[in-house]
Amino acid sequence: MNAVIDIRPAPGCNDAPVLRERGQREVFCGLTGIIWLHRKIQDAFFLVVGSRTCAHLLQSAAGVMIFAEPRFATAIIDDRDLAGLADANAELDRVVTRLLERRPDIKLLFLVGSCPSEVIKLDLSRAAQRLSRDFSPKVRILNYSGSGIETTFTQGEDACLAAMVPDLPATQERSLMIVGTLADVVEDQFRRLFDELGIGPVHFFPPRRSDELPAVGPNTCFLLAQPFLADTSRALEERGARRLSAPFPLGAEGTTEWLRVAASEWQVNPTRFANAVGPRRERAGRALANHRLQLAGRKVFFFPDSQLEVPLARFLSRELGMTLTEVGSPYLHRAHLAPELALLPAGTRLSEGQDVERQLDRCRQDRPDIVVCGLGLANPLEAEGMTTKWSIELVFTPIQGFEQAADLAELFTRPLTRRLKLVA
Ligand code: SF4
């Protein structure tokens, strides 16, 4: 296994120059995170305090008609509120009271701020404190902002998890926390692997139920499962936890190295590590081989959108042989991405932030085989004859871990094959 992995500080792209873009942006707002967060925390409810636009965004991002009792909704701020004619706080209290009376299954309620609630300066943190006094201990009420001003869509999860950190119980116990929403199936696979490696206790954050909040303290180590959790990471560090620096668990290599960092912290015997990880890694490698045949040598261009761009680029270049034309990311968190940047081919064009017209010009010039971008850019680029992959799909789909490595590759082979068939 060691023969094919080299994560020593390589020239890579750690010191590479970065194009910093500060122009027009084409991104979704943090409300989008509610779609995967409400599936994960099964007794939570997300009440967006926003406009009809926010409600439409949520419905279209959810992409489904909801027949069961929904676990997110929008309390619409109307013209009277915007004009300051109504007491928005009293109205919000009424809405929350009605909701919690009708839905005793809700144990954790998030008041989610939006552009309109920020425009009228509705103080949701005070509202959450006020309502908590009325409804605790039956219901815990927290708040965070999903507003679209200067954010990207994955920051909603970061804001949500950071809001939960002060509520985590304190502990002195030595433990590992996996931070970032993972599909339940992926979480179960990782739990089995950590058990086999003898690493533990392991807690996942966010948990599946709000009464299973993991404890945190000076002997907690945490591994990020997602690269967009800067505020959550900082909040955990303020509670005494220590971040383990690792590549992200995308692809066979990323997953191996992510696990290796935890194994080294727990001083797992190398033979035990090889026995648990080796067969899974080999299986993942075999499943990737067919995708490599189709993707090797193809060019990929990343527009900045999800903050997953750097780990994805590393996976596509190192495990599937793709050529990186540009890797754009809304934010390049140098510290969190250091192990990833070290693995990118030297000379990769990196950009941070967005200036959509300039990036479109570079993309057209590069003529990539596939473009990873937000929904707003995908249609126009397809109309120009380019093949696109929606970055949001990469957040909604389980892509982490060995068993999902080929599924992740398939998200790139499928649109290319479809385009080839259309052309043929
Ligand atoms: S929070 Fe702002 S950007 Fe997001 S849907 Fe509502 S109005 Fe639009």
XYZ file of N, CA and C and ligand atoms in Angstrom, residues 29-31 51 53-54 57 113-116 146-149, ligand 1:
53
model
N -27.249 30.059 -1.772
C -26.985 30.505 -0.401
C -26.988 29.319 0.563
N -26.648 29.609 1.815
C -26.498 28.567 2.836
C -27.784 27.870 3.235
N -28.937 28.384 2.792
C -30.188 27.680 3.126
C -30.175 26.267 2.539
N -38.212 34.965 3.040
C -39.194 35.460 2.071
C -39.713 34.298 1.232
N -38.989 33.889 -1.774
C -37.835 33.428 -2.563
C -37.118 32.309 -1.807
N -36.945 32.511 -0.491
C -36.270 31.486 0.321
C -37.081 30.187 0.284
N -36.595 28.525 -3.029
C -35.260 27.921 -3.136
C -35.240 26.571 -2.437
N -31.684 32.255 9.838
C -31.750 33.615 9.311
C -31.544 33.649 7.808
N -32.057 34.699 7.182
C -31.984 34.828 5.720
C -31.671 36.284 5.393
N -31.562 36.595 4.115
C -31.320 38.003 3.741
C -32.428 38.902 4.302
N -33.738 38.568 4.083
C -34.768 39.483 4.601
C -34.721 39.636 6.121
N -28.391 31.467 7.269
C -28.200 30.805 5.965
C -28.199 31.842 4.868
N -28.052 33.098 5.250
C -28.184 34.208 4.304
C -27.210 34.095 3.134
N -27.648 34.633 2.017
C -26.858 34.474 0.797
C -25.783 35.510 0.606
N -25.738 36.504 1.483
C -24.775 37.579 1.255
C -23.357 37.054 1.502
S -31.520 33.685 2.064
Fe -31.185 35.337 0.606
S -30.095 34.359 -1.122
Fe -31.039 32.712 0.109
S -33.014 32.341 -0.887
Fe -33.383 33.786 0.805
S -33.241 35.812 -0.178
Fe -32.301 34.349 -1.600
